[in-house]
Amino acid sequence: MKLGKRWLPAHVLVWTYAVLLVVPLYYFLASAFKSNDEIFDRPFAPPASLGLGNFRTAFDSADLGLAVVNSGLVTVFSLALTLLLAIPAAFALARSTGRVAGVIEKVFSLGFLIPTFAALFPTFLLAAATGLFHTRTFMVLFLPATALPLSVVILVQFMRTVPAEMEEAARLDGASTFAVLRHIYAPMCLPGIATVLLLNFLTFWNEYLYSLVIIGPDPAQRTVQVALPTLKSITGTDYGVLTAGTVLTLVPVWVVYTVLQKRMQRALVSGAVKM
Amino acid sequence: MTTLTTTPDGTAARRPVPPTAPAARRSPRQGGTVLAVPALVWYLVFMVGPMIAIFVIAALRWPGMLQPVSFAGFGNVRTVLDDPVFWDAVANTAVQLAVALPVMVVCAYMLGYYVAQRPPGHRVIRYLLFIPGLISTPAKAMVFYAALSPDGLVNGALQGVGLGSLTDAWLASPSTALACLIALDVWSGIGFTAVLFAARLGSVPGELGEAAQLDGAGHWRTMWTVHFPVIRDYVGVVTMLQFLWTLFGSAQHVLLLTQGGPGTSSTTLSFLVYQKAFIAADLGYSQTVGVFLFLTGLVGLLAIRRVFRQTY
């Protein structure tokens, strides 16, 4: 289709929005290298020097280093557990033709309609009842549950594309159900597994409200997302430090996004097309 | 609700297993439904269980974590309905949905259509549009906090162009606090939603648009009368998602930026659930609002589904 002159307003509007997306981020990145006075006086000016003082202060005053480690631990273990639960489940559902499997699949897809946030308080009670309140452990157990409906449905779609003959051949060679899963389905579904990993990496790393309530403010346990807003009050809001801290939490996600751009976009799109 | 239907079937899950032995020769794809059980149990314990608990707690009088609990029946409902704060929250949430949802979906659809036509620079645009989808809620809130603070970006920009009289303490002013939260939703929602639309529009056959153009339809007509009806059901899905995100997700933004204030000017329903549970420790009240929120979500989903039902 040709884009005529009449598209000028569209170009202008779209690029205006793009600028609106970039300017706050630029402001953020620039502020991370400035002092409060510099930020207030010339908000748009590039930083005079690239000193890492603000980053160091953010690290020290909010224990950000420890928080990054905590976030990393929670994310990695949750991801592992999610895969451990979702892959066999998707494998079972994709191959079964029975009614039971159909019902289980329905139950999982209904999970999209459950707004996780609504159950915040009962989940908090569950954490207290299991004695895992104020621990990262509970988050590692809990996060995979929230990710399961989507992960299972995405993986089922991928596993359905594995031809039946592959399995029949393996069976004739005497492969067990587990061997079929390990040597045929898992390798053939690697793109699906990657999608699920990326999608959940993003949700787990960025999770805030549950981490705040369940892990709580203890610096030894809390994640970066919980530590970050505390910079607002600890420093009497030194904007340079606040923005430096925020930039730090964005780095892992940004690196993954830039390296795996195409794949990540596809993962995010398939993540939202869930219903 | 969902557990009730599955538990009877869960026990029945064992029934098909014995007959698989003779059937195995016919279809090697049988067996192994059991492998879905751990995931199912996990999901029922950590998600469906707490979901049901909301309804139970809503019927309890529970004035604090360590206080004695008694049965309240519909007592909490009466307390909630008599509370003006609740009605402020209803009004704020209604405004939020009424403004954010149409703006977001319409702008995102048009933006998605734009990107799908592959204009010059569409790759850059696509890369940028995803950014809000990557940033965590606290980070987004901090961006807005820094931008909207009295000495922040917005006031700096206003002063820079000589509109100093328009500067305001945006987040601390009753007339603008809610608007700021809505702006945050819209700012971060449009880009991400647009990419979803672009992805869906990308799979619409190109001939469709070309045929319309040959018949003399401009891009505006093509966009709304050719492409829109084709992906109508998808627009419905995206609207439902945004509806749920706005309805339930606003608690985090409110908590991080305004704490519901000044007064109750930016208290939304989902923030009220949080605030009553974790700050005011009125647990029965909190979960009653939770039930109300849940039902609103359900009714909203059904309504949106109806509006966007495929009509051809």
Coordinates of C-alpha atoms in Angstrom, one line a residue:
Chain A
M1 CA 0.0 0.0 0.0
K2 CA 1.2 3.5 -0.8
L3 CA 1.6 6.0 2.0
G4 CA 0.6 9.3 0.5
K5 CA 1.1 12.9 1.6
R6 CA -2.0 12.6 3.7
W7 CA -0.1 10.4 6.1
L8 CA 1.9 13.4 7.3
P9 CA -0.4 13.9 10.4
A10 CA 0.0 10.2 11.2
H11 CA 3.8 10.3 10.9
V12 CA 3.8 13.4 13.2
L13 CA 1.5 11.8 15.8
V14 CA 3.4 8.5 15.9
W15 CA 6.8 10.1 16.2
T16 CA 5.5 12.4 18.9
Y17 CA 4.4 9.4 20.9
A18 CA 7.8 7.8 20.3
V19 CA 9.4 11.0 21.6
L20 CA 7.1 10.8 24.7
L21 CA 8.3 7.3 25.3
V22 CA 12.0 8.2 24.9
V23 CA 12.2 11.6 26.6
P24 CA 11.4 10.3 30.1
L25 CA 13.9 7.5 29.6
Y26 CA 16.5 9.9 28.4
Y27 CA 15.8 12.2 31.3
F28 CA 16.2 9.2 33.6
L29 CA 19.5 8.1 32.1
A30 CA 20.9 11.6 32.1
S31 CA 19.7 12.3 35.7
A32 CA 21.5 9.2 36.9
F33 CA 24.8 11.0 36.3
K34 CA 23.8 14.3 37.8
S35 CA 23.2 15.9 41.2
N36 CA 19.9 17.2 42.3
D37 CA 20.8 20.8 41.5
E38 CA 21.9 20.0 38.0
I39 CA 18.6 18.0 37.4
F40 CA 16.4 20.9 38.5
D41 CA 18.3 23.6 36.8
R42 CA 18.7 22.0 33.4
P43 CA 16.5 18.8 33.2
F44 CA 17.3 18.2 29.5
A45 CA 21.0 18.9 29.5
P46 CA 23.3 15.9 29.0
P47 CA 25.3 15.1 32.1
A48 CA 28.6 17.0 32.6
S49 CA 30.5 13.9 33.7
L50 CA 29.9 10.1 33.7
G51 CA 30.8 9.6 37.3
L52 CA 29.3 6.5 38.9
G53 CA 28.8 8.2 42.3
N54 CA 25.0 8.0 42.2
F55 CA 25.1 4.3 41.3
R56 CA 27.4 3.7 44.2
T57 CA 25.2 5.6 46.6
A58 CA 22.1 3.7 45.4
F59 CA 23.9 0.5 45.9
D60 CA 24.9 1.3 49.4
S61 CA 21.9 3.1 50.8
A62 CA 19.3 0.6 49.5
D63 CA 21.4 -2.5 49.5
L64 CA 20.7 -2.8 45.8
G65 CA 23.5 -5.3 45.2
L66 CA 21.9 -7.8 47.6
A67 CA 18.5 -7.0 46.2
V68 CA 19.7 -7.8 42.7
V69 CA 21.0 -11.2 43.9
N70 CA 17.7 -11.9 45.6
S71 CA 15.8 -11.0 42.5
G72 CA 18.1 -13.2 40.5
L73 CA 17.6 -16.1 42.8
V74 CA 13.8 -15.8 42.9
T75 CA 13.6 -15.4 39.1
V76 CA 15.9 -18.4 38.3
F77 CA 14.4 -20.8 40.8
S78 CA 10.8 -19.8 39.8
L79 CA 11.7 -20.2 36.1
A80 CA 13.1 -23.7 36.8
L81 CA 10.1 -24.8 38.8
T82 CA 7.7 -23.4 36.2
L83 CA 9.4 -25.4 33.4
L84 CA 9.5 -28.5 35.7
L85 CA 5.8 -28.3 36.2
A86 CA 4.6 -27.0 32.9
I87 CA 6.6 -29.1 30.4
P88 CA 5.3 -32.5 31.7
A89 CA 1.8 -31.1 32.0
A90 CA 1.7 -29.7 28.5
F91 CA 3.2 -33.0 27.2
A92 CA 0.4 -35.0 28.9
L93 CA -2.3 -32.7 27.7
A94 CA -1.1 -32.4 24.1
R95 CA -1.0 -36.2 23.7
S96 CA -4.1 -37.2 25.5
T97 CA -7.4 -37.3 23.7
G98 CA -9.5 -38.3 26.8
R99 CA -12.1 -36.2 28.4
V100 CA -10.1 -35.7 31.6
A101 CA -7.3 -34.1 29.7
G102 CA -9.8 -31.8 28.0
V103 CA -11.2 -30.7 31.4
I104 CA -7.7 -30.1 32.8
E105 CA -6.9 -28.0 29.8
K106 CA -10.1 -25.9 30.3
V107 CA -9.2 -25.4 33.9
F108 CA -5.8 -24.0 32.9
S109 CA -7.2 -21.7 30.3
L110 CA -9.7 -20.4 32.7
G111 CA -6.8 -19.3 34.8
F112 CA -6.3 -16.3 32.5
L113 CA -9.5 -14.9 33.9
I114 CA -8.3 -15.0 37.5
P115 CA -6.8 -11.7 38.3
T116 CA -3.8 -12.6 40.5
F117 CA -3.9 -9.3 42.3
A118 CA -7.4 -9.9 43.8
A119 CA -6.1 -12.9 45.8
L120 CA -3.3 -10.9 47.4
F121 CA -4.6 -11.1 51.0
P122 CA -5.5 -14.8 51.0
T123 CA -2.1 -15.6 49.5
F124 CA -0.6 -13.6 52.3
L125 CA -2.5 -15.8 54.7
L126 CA -1.3 -18.9 52.9
A127 CA 2.2 -17.7 53.3
A128 CA 1.7 -17.2 57.0
A129 CA 0.0 -20.6 57.5
T130 CA 2.9 -22.4 55.8
G131 CA 5.4 -20.6 57.9
L132 CA 7.1 -19.2 54.8
F133 CA 6.0 -15.6 55.4
H134 CA 8.8 -13.1 54.8
T135 CA 10.8 -15.5 52.8
R136 CA 11.9 -15.7 49.2
T137 CA 11.0 -19.4 49.3
F138 CA 7.3 -18.7 49.2
M139 CA 7.7 -16.5 46.2
V140 CA 9.6 -19.3 44.4
L141 CA 6.7 -21.6 45.2
F142 CA 4.0 -19.1 44.4
L143 CA 5.2 -17.4 41.2
P144 CA 5.2 -20.6 39.0
A145 CA 1.5 -21.1 39.9
T146 CA 0.6 -17.7 38.5
A147 CA 2.6 -18.5 35.3
L148 CA 1.3 -22.0 34.8
P149 CA -1.9 -21.3 32.9
L150 CA -0.2 -19.3 30.2
S151 CA 2.9 -21.5 30.1
V152 CA 0.9 -24.7 29.8
V153 CA -1.3 -23.4 27.0
I154 CA 1.6 -22.0 25.0
L155 CA 3.5 -25.3 25.4
V156 CA 0.5 -27.4 24.5
Q157 CA 0.2 -25.5 21.2
F158 CA 3.9 -26.3 20.4
M159 CA 3.7 -29.9 21.5
R160 CA 0.6 -30.5 19.3
T161 CA 2.8 -29.9 16.3
V162 CA 5.1 -32.8 17.1
P163 CA 4.1 -35.6 14.6
A164 CA 2.7 -38.8 16.1
E165 CA 5.0 -40.9 13.9
M166 CA 8.0 -39.6 15.8
E167 CA 6.6 -41.0 19.0
E168 CA 5.5 -44.2 17.4
A169 CA 9.0 -44.9 16.0
A170 CA 10.5 -44.2 19.4
R171 CA 8.0 -46.5 21.1
L172 CA 8.9 -49.3 18.7
D173 CA 12.5 -48.9 19.8
G174 CA 11.2 -49.4 23.4
A175 CA 11.3 -45.8 24.6
S176 CA 9.5 -45.0 27.9
T177 CA 7.1 -42.1 28.2
F178 CA 9.8 -40.1 30.0
A179 CA 12.3 -40.9 27.2
V180 CA 9.7 -39.7 24.6
L181 CA 9.3 -36.5 26.5
R182 CA 13.0 -36.0 27.0
H183 CA 14.4 -37.0 23.6
I184 CA 11.5 -36.1 21.2
Y185 CA 9.1 -33.5 22.6
A186 CA 11.4 -31.3 24.7
P187 CA 14.0 -30.8 21.9
M188 CA 11.3 -30.2 19.2
C189 CA 9.6 -27.6 21.4
L190 CA 12.6 -25.6 22.3
P191 CA 11.2 -22.4 20.6
G192 CA 8.1 -22.8 22.8
I193 CA 10.2 -23.3 25.9
A194 CA 12.2 -20.2 25.0
T195 CA 9.0 -18.2 24.6
V196 CA 7.7 -19.3 28.0
L197 CA 11.1 -18.6 29.6
L198 CA 11.4 -15.1 28.2
L199 CA 7.8 -14.2 29.1
N200 CA 8.1 -15.5 32.6
F201 CA 11.6 -14.0 33.1
L202 CA 10.0 -10.6 32.5
T203 CA 7.0 -11.2 34.8
F204 CA 9.1 -12.7 37.6
W205 CA 11.9 -10.1 37.5
N206 CA 9.3 -7.3 37.4
E207 CA 6.9 -8.6 40.0
Y208 CA 6.2 -6.0 42.7
L209 CA 3.1 -6.2 44.8
Y210 CA 3.4 -9.8 45.9
S211 CA 7.1 -9.4 46.6
L212 CA 6.3 -6.3 48.7
V213 CA 3.7 -8.0 50.8
I214 CA 5.1 -11.5 51.1
I215 CA 8.9 -11.0 51.2
G216 CA 8.5 -7.7 53.0
P217 CA 11.1 -4.9 53.6
D218 CA 13.9 -7.0 55.1
P219 CA 17.0 -6.0 53.1
A220 CA 18.4 -9.5 53.3
Q221 CA 15.4 -11.0 51.4
R222 CA 13.8 -8.3 49.4
T223 CA 14.0 -8.0 45.6
V224 CA 15.1 -5.0 43.5
Q225 CA 11.6 -4.0 42.7
V226 CA 10.8 -3.7 46.4
A227 CA 14.1 -2.0 47.2
L228 CA 13.8 0.5 44.4
P229 CA 10.9 2.6 45.8
T230 CA 12.6 2.9 49.1
L231 CA 15.3 5.1 47.5
K232 CA 12.5 7.7 47.3
S233 CA 12.3 8.1 51.0
I234 CA 15.8 7.0 52.3
T235 CA 17.6 9.7 50.4
G236 CA 14.9 12.4 51.0
T237 CA 14.6 11.9 47.2
D238 CA 18.0 12.6 45.7
Y239 CA 16.7 12.2 42.2
G240 CA 20.1 11.4 40.9
V241 CA 20.4 8.4 43.2
L242 CA 16.7 7.4 42.5
T243 CA 17.2 7.4 38.8
A244 CA 20.5 5.6 39.0
G245 CA 18.9 2.8 41.0
T246 CA 16.0 2.5 38.6
V247 CA 18.4 2.4 35.6
L248 CA 20.2 -0.5 37.4
T249 CA 17.0 -2.6 37.7
L250 CA 16.3 -2.0 34.0
V251 CA 19.7 -3.2 32.8
P252 CA 19.1 -7.0 32.8
V253 CA 15.8 -6.7 31.0
W254 CA 17.1 -4.2 28.5
V255 CA 20.1 -6.4 27.7
V256 CA 17.9 -9.5 27.2
Y257 CA 15.5 -7.4 25.0
T258 CA 18.2 -5.9 22.8
V259 CA 20.0 -9.3 22.3
L260 CA 16.8 -11.3 21.8
Q261 CA 14.6 -8.5 20.3
K262 CA 12.7 -10.6 17.8
R263 CA 12.2 -13.5 20.0
M264 CA 11.2 -11.4 23.0
Q265 CA 8.7 -9.5 20.9
R266 CA 7.2 -12.7 19.7
A267 CA 7.1 -14.0 23.3
L268 CA 5.4 -10.9 24.6
V269 CA 2.8 -10.9 21.8
S270 CA 2.0 -14.6 22.3
G271 CA 1.8 -13.9 26.0
A272 CA -1.0 -11.4 25.5
V273 CA -2.9 -13.3 22.9
K274 CA -3.6 -15.8 25.7
M275 CA -7.4 -15.6 25.6
Chain B
M1 CA -15.7 -22.5 41.3
T2 CA -13.3 -24.3 39.0
T3 CA -12.2 -26.8 41.7
L4 CA -15.7 -28.1 42.1
T5 CA -15.9 -29.2 38.6
T6 CA -12.5 -30.8 38.5
T7 CA -12.2 -32.7 41.7
P8 CA -14.8 -35.3 40.7
D9 CA -13.1 -35.6 37.4
G10 CA -9.7 -35.7 39.0
T11 CA -10.6 -39.0 40.7
A12 CA -12.0 -40.2 37.4
A13 CA -8.6 -39.5 35.9
R14 CA -7.4 -42.9 36.9
R15 CA -10.2 -44.7 35.0
P16 CA -8.7 -44.4 31.5
V17 CA -5.3 -45.6 32.6
P18 CA -5.9 -49.4 32.9
P19 CA -7.6 -49.7 29.5
T20 CA -4.5 -48.1 27.9
A21 CA -2.5 -51.3 28.1
P22 CA -4.4 -53.0 25.3
A23 CA -5.1 -49.8 23.6
A24 CA -1.5 -48.8 23.7
R25 CA -0.8 -50.8 20.5
R26 CA -3.4 -48.8 18.6
S27 CA -2.4 -45.4 19.8
P28 CA 1.0 -44.9 21.4
R29 CA 0.0 -41.4 22.4
Q30 CA -2.0 -42.7 25.3
G31 CA -0.9 -42.7 28.9
G32 CA 0.7 -40.0 31.0
T33 CA -2.2 -37.8 31.8
V34 CA -0.9 -38.2 35.3
L35 CA 2.0 -35.9 34.3
A36 CA -0.4 -33.0 34.3
V37 CA -1.4 -33.6 38.0
P38 CA 1.6 -31.8 39.7
A39 CA 1.0 -28.6 37.7
L40 CA -2.7 -28.8 38.3
V41 CA -2.3 -29.3 42.1
W42 CA 0.2 -26.4 42.2
Y43 CA -2.2 -24.2 40.4
L44 CA -5.2 -25.1 42.5
V45 CA -3.3 -24.6 45.8
F46 CA -1.7 -21.3 45.0
M47 CA -4.3 -19.6 42.7
V48 CA -7.7 -21.2 42.9
G49 CA -7.6 -21.7 46.6
P50 CA -6.8 -18.1 47.5
M51 CA -9.4 -17.0 45.0
I52 CA -12.1 -18.9 46.8
A53 CA -10.8 -17.7 50.2
I54 CA -11.7 -14.1 49.1
F55 CA -15.4 -15.0 49.2
V56 CA -15.1 -16.7 52.6
I57 CA -13.2 -13.9 54.2
A58 CA -15.7 -11.4 52.8
A59 CA -18.3 -13.0 55.0
L60 CA -16.2 -12.7 58.2
R61 CA -16.0 -9.9 60.7
W62 CA -12.2 -9.7 61.1
P63 CA -11.0 -6.3 62.4
G64 CA -7.3 -7.1 62.4
M65 CA -4.8 -10.0 62.0
L66 CA -4.7 -10.9 65.6
Q67 CA -8.3 -10.1 66.4
P68 CA -11.0 -12.7 67.0
V69 CA -12.9 -13.7 63.9
S70 CA -16.7 -14.0 63.8
F71 CA -19.2 -14.7 61.1
A72 CA -20.6 -11.5 59.6
G73 CA -22.8 -12.8 56.8
F74 CA -23.7 -9.8 54.7
G75 CA -22.7 -7.4 57.5
N76 CA -19.6 -6.3 55.6
V77 CA -21.6 -5.6 52.5
R78 CA -23.7 -3.1 54.4
T79 CA -20.6 -1.5 56.0
V80 CA -19.0 -1.1 52.6
L81 CA -22.1 0.2 50.9
D82 CA -22.5 2.8 53.7
D83 CA -19.0 4.0 53.4
P84 CA -18.5 7.2 51.3
V85 CA -14.8 6.2 50.7
F86 CA -16.0 3.1 48.8
W87 CA -18.2 5.2 46.6
D88 CA -15.3 7.6 45.9
A89 CA -13.3 4.6 44.9
V90 CA -16.1 3.4 42.6
A91 CA -16.3 6.8 41.0
N92 CA -12.5 7.1 40.5
T93 CA -12.3 3.6 39.0
A94 CA -15.2 4.4 36.7
V95 CA -13.5 7.6 35.5
Q96 CA -10.3 5.7 35.1
L97 CA -11.9 3.0 33.0
A98 CA -14.1 5.4 31.0
V99 CA -11.1 7.5 30.0
A100 CA -8.2 5.1 29.8
L101 CA -9.8 2.2 28.0
P102 CA -11.3 4.0 24.9
V103 CA -8.3 6.3 24.5
M104 CA -5.9 3.4 24.8
V105 CA -7.7 1.0 22.5
V106 CA -8.5 3.5 19.8
C107 CA -5.0 5.1 19.8
A108 CA -3.3 1.7 20.0
Y109 CA -5.4 0.3 17.1
M110 CA -4.5 3.3 14.9
L111 CA -0.9 3.1 15.9
G112 CA -0.8 -0.6 15.3
Y113 CA -2.4 -0.1 11.8
Y114 CA 0.3 2.5 11.1
V115 CA 3.1 0.2 12.1
A116 CA 1.6 -2.7 10.1
Q117 CA 1.8 -0.6 6.9
R118 CA 5.6 -0.6 7.3
P119 CA 6.2 3.1 7.0
P120 CA 9.8 4.3 7.0
G121 CA 11.3 3.7 10.4
H122 CA 8.8 1.2 11.5
R123 CA 11.4 -1.1 13.0
V124 CA 12.6 1.7 15.3
I125 CA 9.1 2.5 16.2
R126 CA 8.4 -1.2 17.0
Y127 CA 11.5 -1.4 19.2
L128 CA 10.4 1.7 21.1
L129 CA 6.8 0.7 21.5
F130 CA 7.8 -2.3 23.5
I131 CA 9.7 -0.3 26.1
P132 CA 6.8 0.3 28.5
G133 CA 6.0 -3.5 28.3
L134 CA 9.5 -4.2 29.6
I135 CA 9.7 -1.7 32.5
S136 CA 8.5 -2.9 35.9
T137 CA 5.7 -1.1 37.7
P138 CA 8.0 0.5 40.3
A139 CA 10.4 1.7 37.6
K140 CA 7.5 3.2 35.6
A141 CA 6.2 4.8 38.8
M142 CA 9.6 6.2 39.6
V143 CA 9.8 7.7 36.0
F144 CA 6.5 9.4 36.6
Y145 CA 7.5 10.4 40.1
A146 CA 10.6 12.1 38.9
A147 CA 8.9 13.7 35.9
L148 CA 5.9 15.0 37.8
S149 CA 7.5 16.2 41.0
P150 CA 7.5 19.9 41.6
D151 CA 11.1 20.2 40.4
G152 CA 10.7 17.6 37.8
L153 CA 10.7 17.2 34.0
V154 CA 7.2 18.4 33.3
N155 CA 7.4 21.6 35.3
G156 CA 10.9 22.2 33.9
A157 CA 9.6 21.9 30.4
L158 CA 6.7 24.2 31.1
Q159 CA 9.0 26.8 32.5
G160 CA 11.3 26.4 29.6
V161 CA 8.6 27.3 27.1
G162 CA 7.4 30.2 29.2
L163 CA 4.3 28.5 30.6
G164 CA 5.6 28.7 34.2
S165 CA 2.1 29.7 35.5
L166 CA 0.8 26.2 34.6
T167 CA 3.2 24.4 36.8
D168 CA 1.7 22.3 39.6
A169 CA 2.5 19.8 42.2
W170 CA 0.9 17.3 39.9
L171 CA 0.8 14.2 42.2
A172 CA -0.1 16.1 45.3
S173 CA -3.0 18.1 43.9
P174 CA -6.5 16.7 44.3
S175 CA -7.5 17.9 40.8
T176 CA -4.6 16.2 39.0
A177 CA -3.6 13.1 41.0
L178 CA -6.1 10.8 39.3
A179 CA -5.3 12.3 35.9
C180 CA -1.7 11.5 36.4
L181 CA -2.4 7.9 37.2
I182 CA -4.6 7.7 34.1
A183 CA -1.8 9.3 32.0
L184 CA 0.6 6.7 33.3
D185 CA -1.8 3.9 32.2
V186 CA -2.3 5.4 28.8
W187 CA 1.4 6.3 28.3
S188 CA 2.5 2.7 29.0
G189 CA -0.5 1.0 27.6
I190 CA -0.7 2.4 24.1
G191 CA 2.7 1.3 22.9
F192 CA 2.4 -2.3 24.0
T193 CA -1.2 -2.7 22.8
A194 CA -0.2 -1.2 19.5
V195 CA 2.4 -3.9 18.9
L196 CA -0.2 -6.5 19.6
F197 CA -2.5 -5.0 17.0
A198 CA 0.3 -4.7 14.6
A199 CA 1.1 -8.3 15.0
R200 CA -2.5 -9.3 14.4
L201 CA -2.9 -6.9 11.4
G202 CA 0.2 -8.4 9.9
S203 CA -1.6 -11.7 9.4
V204 CA -4.5 -10.1 7.6
P205 CA -4.1 -10.8 3.8
G206 CA -2.6 -7.8 2.1
E207 CA -5.0 -8.1 -0.9
L208 CA -7.9 -7.1 1.3
G209 CA -6.5 -3.6 1.9
E210 CA -5.4 -3.3 -1.7
A211 CA -8.8 -4.2 -3.1
A212 CA -10.4 -1.6 -0.9
Q213 CA -7.9 1.0 -2.2
L214 CA -8.6 0.1 -5.8
D215 CA -12.2 0.8 -5.0
G216 CA -11.2 4.2 -4.0
A217 CA -11.2 3.9 -0.2
G218 CA -8.6 6.0 1.6
H219 CA -6.5 4.7 4.4
W220 CA -8.9 6.0 7.0
R221 CA -11.8 4.1 5.4
T222 CA -9.7 1.0 4.9
M223 CA -8.5 1.1 8.5
W224 CA -12.0 1.3 10.0
T225 CA -14.3 -0.4 7.5
V226 CA -12.1 -3.1 6.2
H227 CA -9.4 -4.1 8.7
F228 CA -11.3 -3.3 11.9
P229 CA -14.2 -5.7 11.2
V230 CA -11.7 -8.4 10.3
I231 CA -9.9 -8.3 13.6
R232 CA -12.9 -7.2 15.6
D233 CA -12.8 -10.2 18.0
Y234 CA -9.1 -9.6 18.6
V235 CA -9.8 -6.0 19.5
G236 CA -12.3 -7.5 22.0
V237 CA -9.6 -9.7 23.5
V238 CA -7.1 -6.9 23.8
T239 CA -9.8 -4.6 25.3
M240 CA -10.6 -7.3 27.9
L241 CA -6.9 -7.6 28.8
Q242 CA -6.6 -3.8 29.2
F243 CA -9.8 -3.7 31.2
L244 CA -8.5 -6.3 33.6
W245 CA -5.0 -4.7 33.9
T246 CA -6.6 -1.2 34.5
L247 CA -9.2 -2.5 37.0
F248 CA -6.8 -4.7 39.1
G249 CA -3.4 -3.2 38.3
S250 CA -4.1 0.3 39.4
A251 CA -3.4 -0.6 43.1
Q252 CA 0.4 -0.6 42.4
H253 CA 0.6 2.7 40.7
V254 CA -1.6 4.3 43.4
L255 CA 0.4 2.8 46.2
L256 CA 3.7 4.0 44.7
L257 CA 2.6 7.5 43.6
T258 CA -0.2 8.9 45.6
Q259 CA -1.3 6.5 48.3
G260 CA -4.8 7.2 47.3
G261 CA -4.6 10.9 48.2
P262 CA -4.9 13.7 48.6
G263 CA -8.0 12.8 50.5
T264 CA -9.6 10.1 48.5
S265 CA -9.1 11.8 45.2
S266 CA -7.1 9.0 43.7
T267 CA -8.3 6.0 45.7
T268 CA -9.3 3.2 43.3
L269 CA -11.2 0.0 44.1
S270 CA -8.1 -2.2 43.8
F271 CA -6.1 0.2 46.0
L272 CA -8.9 0.2 48.5
V273 CA -8.6 -3.6 48.8
Y274 CA -4.9 -3.2 49.5
Q275 CA -5.3 -0.3 51.8
K276 CA -8.0 -1.9 54.0
A277 CA -6.1 -5.2 54.2
F278 CA -2.6 -4.0 54.8
I279 CA -2.9 -0.5 56.2
A280 CA -6.3 -0.3 58.0
A281 CA -6.3 -4.1 58.8
D282 CA -10.0 -4.3 58.2
L283 CA -9.9 -7.7 56.5
G284 CA -13.6 -8.4 56.1
Y285 CA -14.1 -5.0 54.5
S286 CA -11.1 -5.4 52.2
Q287 CA -12.2 -8.8 50.9
T288 CA -15.8 -7.6 50.4
V289 CA -14.4 -4.9 48.1
G290 CA -12.3 -7.7 46.6
V291 CA -15.5 -9.7 45.8
F292 CA -17.1 -6.6 44.4
L293 CA -14.0 -6.0 42.2
F294 CA -14.0 -9.6 41.1
L295 CA -17.7 -9.4 40.1
T296 CA -17.1 -6.1 38.3
G297 CA -14.3 -7.8 36.4
L298 CA -16.5 -10.7 35.4
V299 CA -19.4 -8.5 34.3
G300 CA -17.1 -6.2 32.4
L301 CA -15.5 -9.2 30.6
L302 CA -18.9 -10.5 29.5
A303 CA -20.0 -7.0 28.4
I304 CA -16.9 -6.4 26.4
R305 CA -17.2 -9.9 24.8
R306 CA -20.8 -9.1 23.8
V307 CA -19.9 -5.7 22.3
F308 CA -17.1 -7.2 20.2
R309 CA -18.8 -10.3 19.2
Q310 CA -18.1 -11.2 15.6
T311 CA -21.0 -9.9 13.6
Y312 CA -20.5 -11.4 10.1

